[in-house]
Amino acid sequence: MRGVVMTAAEMGLQDRFSCVTLEEKDLYSGNLEEITLEGVTDVLHKLARRRAPEDMPKAVLIFPVCLHHFMGCDLKYVYGELEERFPSIRFVRCWMDPIMRASGPSPDQKLRRAMMDLTEPGEGGAPLSFLGDLLPLDQESEPARLIRAAESQKDGQVFDAGPKQGVRPARAYQIQDCHTLEEYMALGSAERVACRTSTALPALRAAARRLRKEPLYLPFLFGYEGIRSQIRELSEALHVSPAEAGIDPEAEEAACEEALRRARQTLSSVPIAIDNVAVEHPLGLCRLLAEHGFNVREVYLDAFNPEEREDYEWLTVHTPELLICGTIQVEGRVLHGEGRGSGRGQYLAIGPKAAWYNETPHFVNMVYDGGLWGYSGIRTLCAWIEDAFLTEKDTRELVPRKGLGCACIL
């Protein structure tokens, strides 16, 4: 549990995390169910003694571990008993079983599904809600603008197509808009449900079936044709045209070209490294930058996303010198040779792992696409790349933080 404890401490949220410790005798005594049940009950009773009734948690996420799997623990019984003892609390069925990841859904995918299970069906919500995404969608992105246009249309208002930095929608459409559990549960009442990451897609499809909604998959792509196609799909789903949201694809693409030109001019021939922690489609980003003359030299990932096959094939033809680096190879940090972290030839990295392996203070400190999307996302990323080149960061201070990016979610 070391990593979880570290994250809770870094976020200052130790009061929202508790452990039930399993001992060896609990494994062969045959009462793993009782140990788990009474342990959770004891935690909640201790909370009740310290808090007013209105401050008690409305939802509790329980993470059984690998041993519960191995010992065949009857978790259905455990959850049923907990729900009888604490009828006002929603108990979320999570799993902490990384050694089971070789088959079936990963722990990450299971957790996203467990979180989506809290949403409830209904009508009258936002035109569309995003489920399972870790970072909030940029309010100036095309989906946010289309949602606001559809919301205005529904309410009989005139949509203001200008930039809306920091604007909160009339109705919540993602977890980061929600201040209460009830608001989060109401995300299921949206007319359509969507996600922006492939990790959340299986859970989204399951939630959509339960909620009787149509799912939409809208990842952050780097090809103009793919972005145009997504905008058309989303516009049709929301019954609002891109023009009504102030979106002109030709003008947007021209603005992207100008942003890419400026960034390329700033960086000159500086070598670039990209990792799959920063963006879910790193090969797509490699291709976009390579097409615009950037010196893309390395990409860090451990597996190829099938969605990027076309980009992979393009890169093998046009950038055969591109180096594919596995992030699980810890010795990679010393294999690059001397001089990586100093001098004019140092790398610019997009993502924390690429920065760490290259020992460079010039990096874009983003994870999970940074909430970016579409044309606006490309332009914002170009601005971040320029800033990363011009401003040094403390790599050894920033990258090792286990909870990197978490505080902004909450």
Coordinates of C-alpha atoms in Angstrom, one line a residue:
M1 CA 0.0 0.0 0.0
R2 CA 3.0 2.3 0.0
G3 CA 2.1 4.0 -3.3
V4 CA -1.5 4.6 -2.2
V5 CA -0.3 6.1 1.1
M6 CA 2.2 8.3 -0.7
T7 CA -0.5 9.6 -3.0
A8 CA -2.9 10.3 -0.1
A9 CA -0.2 12.2 1.8
E10 CA 0.9 14.2 -1.3
M11 CA -2.7 15.3 -1.9
G12 CA -3.4 16.1 1.8
L13 CA -6.3 13.6 1.9
Q14 CA -5.2 11.1 4.5
D15 CA -8.6 11.5 6.2
R16 CA -10.2 9.9 3.1
F17 CA -8.1 6.8 3.0
S18 CA -8.0 3.8 5.5
C19 CA -6.5 0.3 5.5
V20 CA -7.7 -3.0 6.8
T21 CA -4.6 -5.1 7.4
L22 CA -4.6 -8.8 6.5
E23 CA -2.3 -11.1 8.5
E24 CA -1.1 -14.5 7.6
K25 CA -3.4 -16.2 10.0
D26 CA -6.4 -14.6 8.3
L27 CA -5.6 -16.6 5.1
Y28 CA -5.8 -20.1 6.6
S29 CA -8.4 -19.4 9.3
G30 CA -11.2 -19.4 6.8
N31 CA -12.8 -16.2 7.9
L32 CA -11.4 -13.7 5.3
E33 CA -15.0 -12.5 4.8
E34 CA -15.5 -11.6 8.4
I35 CA -12.1 -9.9 8.7
T36 CA -12.9 -7.7 5.6
L37 CA -16.5 -7.0 6.8
E38 CA -15.6 -6.2 10.4
G39 CA -12.5 -4.2 9.3
V40 CA -14.6 -1.9 7.1
T41 CA -17.3 -1.6 9.7
D42 CA -14.7 -0.6 12.3
V43 CA -13.3 2.1 10.0
L44 CA -16.8 3.6 9.5
H45 CA -17.7 3.4 13.2
K46 CA -14.5 5.3 14.0
L47 CA -15.4 7.9 11.4
A48 CA -18.9 8.3 12.9
R49 CA -17.4 9.0 16.3
R50 CA -15.3 11.8 14.8
R51 CA -17.7 13.4 12.4
A52 CA -21.2 14.8 12.4
P53 CA -23.8 12.7 10.6
E54 CA -24.0 15.0 7.7
D55 CA -20.2 14.7 7.2
M56 CA -20.2 11.0 6.9
P57 CA -19.2 9.6 3.5
K58 CA -22.0 9.0 1.0
A59 CA -19.9 6.6 -1.0
V60 CA -17.1 4.2 0.1
L61 CA -14.8 2.6 -2.5
I62 CA -13.6 -0.8 -1.3
F63 CA -10.5 -2.3 -2.8
P64 CA -10.1 -6.0 -2.2
V65 CA -6.6 -7.2 -3.0
C66 CA -5.1 -10.2 -4.9
L67 CA -5.4 -12.4 -1.8
H68 CA -9.2 -12.0 -1.9
H69 CA -9.1 -13.5 -5.4
F70 CA -6.7 -16.3 -4.5
M71 CA -8.7 -17.3 -1.4
G72 CA -12.1 -17.2 -3.1
C73 CA -13.5 -14.6 -0.7
D74 CA -17.3 -14.3 -1.0
L75 CA -17.4 -10.5 -1.6
K76 CA -21.0 -10.6 -2.6
Y77 CA -21.8 -11.6 1.0
V78 CA -19.4 -8.9 2.3
Y79 CA -21.0 -6.1 0.2
G80 CA -24.5 -7.3 1.1
E81 CA -23.8 -7.2 4.8
L82 CA -22.2 -3.7 4.6
E83 CA -25.2 -2.4 2.7
E84 CA -27.5 -3.7 5.4
R85 CA -25.4 -2.2 8.2
F86 CA -25.0 1.2 6.4
P87 CA -28.0 1.8 4.2
S88 CA -27.1 5.4 3.6
I89 CA -23.7 4.6 2.1
R90 CA -23.1 3.5 -1.5
F91 CA -20.4 0.8 -1.5
V92 CA -18.4 0.8 -4.8
R93 CA -17.0 -2.5 -6.0
C94 CA -13.3 -1.8 -6.8
W95 CA -10.3 -4.0 -7.1
M96 CA -6.6 -3.7 -6.3
D97 CA -5.3 -6.8 -8.1
P98 CA -2.4 -5.8 -10.4
I99 CA -1.0 -9.3 -10.6
M100 CA -4.3 -10.4 -12.3
R101 CA -3.8 -7.9 -15.2
A102 CA -2.5 -10.5 -17.7
S103 CA -6.1 -11.6 -18.3
G104 CA -9.3 -9.7 -18.6
P105 CA -9.7 -6.0 -17.8
S106 CA -6.9 -4.2 -16.1
P107 CA -7.3 -2.7 -12.6
D108 CA -7.5 0.7 -14.2
Q109 CA -10.4 -0.4 -16.4
K110 CA -12.2 -2.1 -13.5
L111 CA -12.0 1.0 -11.4
R112 CA -13.4 3.2 -14.1
R113 CA -16.3 0.8 -14.5
A114 CA -16.9 0.8 -10.7
M115 CA -17.0 4.6 -10.7
M116 CA -19.4 4.6 -13.6
D117 CA -21.7 2.2 -11.7
L118 CA -22.6 5.1 -9.4
T119 CA -24.3 7.0 -12.2
E120 CA -28.0 6.6 -12.4
P121 CA -30.4 6.7 -15.4
G122 CA -32.7 9.6 -15.9
E123 CA -33.7 12.4 -18.2
G124 CA -33.3 16.2 -18.3
G125 CA -29.5 16.3 -17.8
A126 CA -26.8 17.9 -20.0
P127 CA -26.9 17.2 -23.7
L128 CA -23.8 15.0 -23.2
S129 CA -21.7 13.9 -20.2
F130 CA -18.1 12.6 -20.2
L131 CA -17.4 9.5 -17.9
G132 CA -14.2 7.9 -17.0
D133 CA -11.8 10.7 -17.9
L134 CA -9.2 11.6 -15.3
L135 CA -8.6 15.3 -16.3
P136 CA -11.3 17.9 -17.0
L137 CA -12.0 18.8 -20.6
D138 CA -10.6 22.2 -21.7
Q139 CA -13.5 24.7 -21.7
E140 CA -12.3 26.2 -25.0
S141 CA -12.2 22.8 -26.8
E142 CA -14.6 22.0 -29.5
P143 CA -16.7 19.5 -27.6
A144 CA -17.2 22.0 -24.7
R145 CA -18.3 24.6 -27.2
L146 CA -20.7 22.2 -28.9
I147 CA -22.2 21.2 -25.6
R148 CA -22.7 24.8 -24.6
A149 CA -24.3 25.6 -27.9
A150 CA -26.6 22.6 -27.5
E151 CA -27.4 23.7 -24.0
S152 CA -28.2 27.2 -25.2
Q153 CA -30.4 25.9 -27.9
K154 CA -32.3 23.7 -25.4
D155 CA -32.9 26.7 -23.2
G156 CA -33.8 29.1 -26.0
Q157 CA -30.7 31.2 -25.4
V158 CA -28.2 32.7 -27.9
F159 CA -24.8 31.0 -27.7
D160 CA -21.8 33.2 -27.3
A161 CA -19.1 31.6 -29.4
G162 CA -16.2 33.5 -27.9
P163 CA -13.5 32.0 -25.6
K164 CA -14.9 30.7 -22.3
Q165 CA -11.8 30.2 -20.2
G166 CA -12.9 28.9 -16.8
V167 CA -16.6 29.0 -17.7
R168 CA -18.7 26.3 -15.9
P169 CA -21.6 24.8 -17.9
A170 CA -25.2 25.3 -16.9
R171 CA -25.4 21.6 -16.1
A172 CA -22.5 19.3 -15.1
Y173 CA -21.2 17.2 -17.9
Q174 CA -18.0 15.7 -16.3
I175 CA -17.0 14.6 -12.8
Q176 CA -14.8 17.7 -12.3
D177 CA -18.0 19.9 -12.6
C178 CA -19.6 18.0 -9.7
H179 CA -19.5 19.2 -6.1
T180 CA -21.7 16.4 -4.6
L181 CA -22.2 12.7 -5.1
E182 CA -25.7 13.5 -6.2
E183 CA -24.4 15.7 -9.0
Y184 CA -22.0 13.0 -10.1
M185 CA -24.7 10.3 -10.1
A186 CA -26.9 12.6 -12.2
L187 CA -24.3 12.5 -15.1
G188 CA -26.2 9.4 -16.1
S189 CA -29.2 11.5 -17.0
A190 CA -27.4 13.2 -19.9
E191 CA -28.9 12.6 -23.4
R192 CA -25.6 10.9 -24.5
V193 CA -22.5 9.6 -22.7
A194 CA -18.9 9.8 -23.9
C195 CA -15.3 9.2 -22.9
R196 CA -12.0 10.5 -24.3
T197 CA -9.7 7.6 -23.4
S198 CA -9.6 4.0 -24.7
T199 CA -9.0 2.8 -21.1
A200 CA -12.5 4.0 -20.2
L201 CA -14.2 2.7 -23.4
P202 CA -15.2 -0.8 -22.2
A203 CA -16.7 0.7 -19.0
L204 CA -18.5 3.4 -21.0
R205 CA -20.1 0.8 -23.2
A206 CA -21.3 -1.2 -20.2
A207 CA -22.6 2.0 -18.5
A208 CA -24.3 3.1 -21.7
R209 CA -26.2 -0.2 -21.9
R210 CA -27.3 0.1 -18.3
L211 CA -28.3 3.8 -18.7
R212 CA -29.9 3.1 -22.1
K213 CA -27.8 5.8 -23.7
E214 CA -25.8 6.0 -26.9
P215 CA -22.0 6.0 -26.2
L216 CA -19.5 8.2 -28.0
Y217 CA -15.7 7.7 -28.1
L218 CA -13.9 11.0 -28.6
P219 CA -10.1 10.6 -28.1
F220 CA -7.6 13.5 -28.6
L221 CA -6.4 12.9 -32.2
F222 CA -3.7 14.8 -34.0
G223 CA -4.8 14.3 -37.6
Y224 CA -7.1 17.0 -39.1
E225 CA -9.3 14.5 -40.9
G226 CA -9.9 12.6 -37.7
I227 CA -10.8 15.8 -35.8
R228 CA -13.2 16.8 -38.5
S229 CA -14.9 13.4 -38.4
Q230 CA -15.2 13.6 -34.7
I231 CA -16.7 17.1 -34.8
R232 CA -19.3 15.9 -37.3
E233 CA -20.2 12.9 -35.2
L234 CA -20.6 15.0 -32.1
S235 CA -22.5 17.7 -33.9
E236 CA -25.0 15.2 -35.2
A237 CA -25.4 13.6 -31.7
L238 CA -26.0 17.0 -30.1
H239 CA -28.3 18.3 -33.0
V240 CA -26.2 21.4 -33.3
S241 CA -24.0 22.5 -36.2
P242 CA -20.3 23.4 -35.8
A243 CA -21.1 26.9 -37.1
E244 CA -23.6 27.4 -34.3
A245 CA -20.8 26.7 -31.9
G246 CA -18.5 29.1 -33.7
I247 CA -16.4 26.3 -35.2
D248 CA -15.0 26.7 -38.7
P249 CA -12.7 23.7 -39.5
E250 CA -10.8 25.5 -42.2
A251 CA -10.1 28.5 -40.0
E252 CA -9.2 26.2 -37.0
E253 CA -6.8 24.2 -39.2
A254 CA -5.2 27.4 -40.4
A255 CA -4.7 28.6 -36.8
C256 CA -3.1 25.2 -36.0
E257 CA -0.7 25.5 -38.9
E258 CA 0.4 28.9 -37.7
A259 CA 0.8 27.6 -34.1
L260 CA 2.9 24.7 -35.4
R261 CA 5.0 27.1 -37.6
R262 CA 5.8 29.3 -34.6
A263 CA 6.7 26.4 -32.4
R264 CA 8.9 24.9 -35.1
Q265 CA 10.6 28.3 -35.5
T266 CA 11.2 28.5 -31.8
L267 CA 12.7 25.0 -31.4
S268 CA 14.7 25.0 -34.6
S269 CA 16.4 21.5 -34.7
V270 CA 16.1 20.6 -31.0
P271 CA 15.5 16.9 -30.6
I272 CA 12.1 15.9 -29.2
A273 CA 11.1 12.9 -27.1
I274 CA 7.5 12.0 -26.4
D275 CA 5.9 9.5 -24.0
N276 CA 2.6 7.8 -23.7
V277 CA 2.0 9.2 -20.2
A278 CA 1.6 12.6 -21.7
V279 CA -0.7 11.7 -24.6
E280 CA -2.7 8.5 -25.3
H281 CA -1.8 8.7 -29.0
P282 CA 2.0 9.4 -29.0
L283 CA 2.5 8.1 -32.5
G284 CA -0.1 10.5 -33.8
L285 CA 1.7 13.3 -32.1
C286 CA 5.0 12.1 -33.5
R287 CA 3.5 12.1 -37.0
L288 CA 2.0 15.6 -36.6
L289 CA 5.3 17.1 -35.5
A290 CA 7.4 15.2 -38.1
E291 CA 5.1 16.4 -40.9
H292 CA 5.8 19.9 -39.8
G293 CA 9.5 19.7 -39.7
F294 CA 10.2 19.0 -36.0
N295 CA 13.1 16.8 -35.0
V296 CA 11.2 14.0 -33.4
R297 CA 13.8 11.4 -32.2
E298 CA 12.3 9.2 -29.5
V299 CA 8.9 7.9 -28.4
Y300 CA 8.5 6.1 -25.0
L301 CA 5.8 3.3 -24.8
D302 CA 5.6 -0.3 -23.9
A303 CA 2.8 -1.4 -26.3
F304 CA 1.2 -0.1 -29.5
N305 CA -2.4 1.1 -29.5
P306 CA -4.2 -0.5 -32.5
E307 CA -5.9 2.8 -33.1
E308 CA -2.4 4.2 -34.2
R309 CA -1.6 1.6 -36.9
E310 CA -1.9 4.1 -39.7
D311 CA 0.4 6.5 -37.9
Y312 CA 2.9 3.7 -37.1
E313 CA 3.1 2.7 -40.8
W314 CA 3.6 6.3 -41.9
L315 CA 6.4 6.8 -39.3
T316 CA 8.2 3.6 -40.4
V317 CA 8.4 5.0 -44.0
H318 CA 9.0 8.7 -43.3
T319 CA 11.0 8.6 -40.0
P320 CA 12.9 5.3 -39.9
E321 CA 15.4 6.8 -37.5
L322 CA 12.7 7.3 -34.8
L323 CA 13.7 5.3 -31.7
I324 CA 11.0 3.3 -29.8
C325 CA 11.9 3.1 -26.1
G326 CA 10.3 0.9 -23.5
T327 CA 9.5 2.7 -20.3
I328 CA 9.8 -0.4 -18.1
Q329 CA 13.6 -0.7 -18.9
V330 CA 15.0 1.1 -15.9
E331 CA 18.5 1.0 -17.3
G332 CA 17.4 3.2 -20.2
R333 CA 18.3 6.3 -18.2
V334 CA 22.0 5.5 -18.4
L335 CA 22.1 4.0 -21.9
H336 CA 21.7 7.3 -23.7
G337 CA 25.4 8.2 -23.0
E338 CA 26.9 11.4 -21.6
G339 CA 25.8 15.0 -22.1
R340 CA 22.1 14.4 -22.4
G341 CA 21.1 16.7 -19.6
S342 CA 23.3 19.7 -20.5
G343 CA 24.3 21.9 -23.3
R344 CA 22.5 23.4 -26.3
G345 CA 21.7 19.9 -27.8
Q346 CA 19.6 18.8 -24.9
Y347 CA 16.2 17.2 -25.6
L348 CA 12.8 18.8 -25.3
A349 CA 10.5 16.2 -23.8
I350 CA 6.7 15.9 -23.9
G351 CA 5.7 14.0 -20.9
P352 CA 7.4 13.1 -17.5
K353 CA 8.9 9.8 -18.5
A354 CA 10.6 11.2 -21.6
A355 CA 11.9 14.0 -19.4
W356 CA 13.2 11.6 -16.8
Y357 CA 15.0 9.3 -19.2
N358 CA 16.6 12.2 -21.0
E359 CA 17.4 14.1 -17.8
T360 CA 16.2 17.3 -19.4
P361 CA 14.7 20.3 -17.6
H362 CA 12.9 21.3 -20.7
F363 CA 9.7 19.3 -20.8
V364 CA 5.9 19.7 -21.1
N365 CA 4.6 18.5 -17.7
M366 CA 1.4 16.9 -18.8
V367 CA -0.4 13.6 -18.3
Y368 CA -3.4 11.9 -19.8
D369 CA -3.7 14.4 -22.7
G370 CA -3.8 17.3 -20.2
G371 CA -7.6 17.8 -20.9
L372 CA -6.8 18.9 -24.4
W373 CA -8.8 18.0 -27.5
G374 CA -8.9 18.7 -31.2
Y375 CA -7.8 21.9 -32.9
S376 CA -7.7 23.9 -29.7
G377 CA -5.7 21.1 -28.1
I378 CA -3.0 21.2 -30.8
R379 CA -2.7 25.0 -30.5
T380 CA -2.4 24.8 -26.7
L381 CA 0.1 22.0 -26.9
C382 CA 2.2 24.1 -29.3
A383 CA 2.2 27.0 -26.7
W384 CA 3.2 24.5 -24.0
I385 CA 6.1 23.2 -26.2
E386 CA 7.4 26.8 -26.7
D387 CA 7.2 27.5 -23.0
A388 CA 9.0 24.3 -22.2
F389 CA 11.8 25.2 -24.5
L390 CA 12.1 28.7 -23.0
T391 CA 11.7 27.8 -19.3
E392 CA 13.5 25.2 -17.3
K393 CA 11.7 22.9 -14.8
D394 CA 13.0 21.0 -11.8
T395 CA 12.8 17.5 -13.2
R396 CA 13.9 15.7 -10.1
E397 CA 11.4 17.6 -8.0
L398 CA 8.4 17.2 -10.3
V399 CA 8.6 13.8 -12.0
P400 CA 8.9 11.5 -9.0
R401 CA 5.7 12.8 -7.4
K402 CA 3.4 9.8 -7.3
G403 CA 0.3 12.0 -7.3
L404 CA 1.4 14.1 -10.3
G405 CA -1.7 15.8 -11.7
C406 CA -4.0 14.5 -8.9
A407 CA -4.5 17.7 -7.0
C408 CA -6.0 19.5 -10.0
I409 CA -8.6 16.8 -10.4
L410 CA -10.0 17.5 -6.9

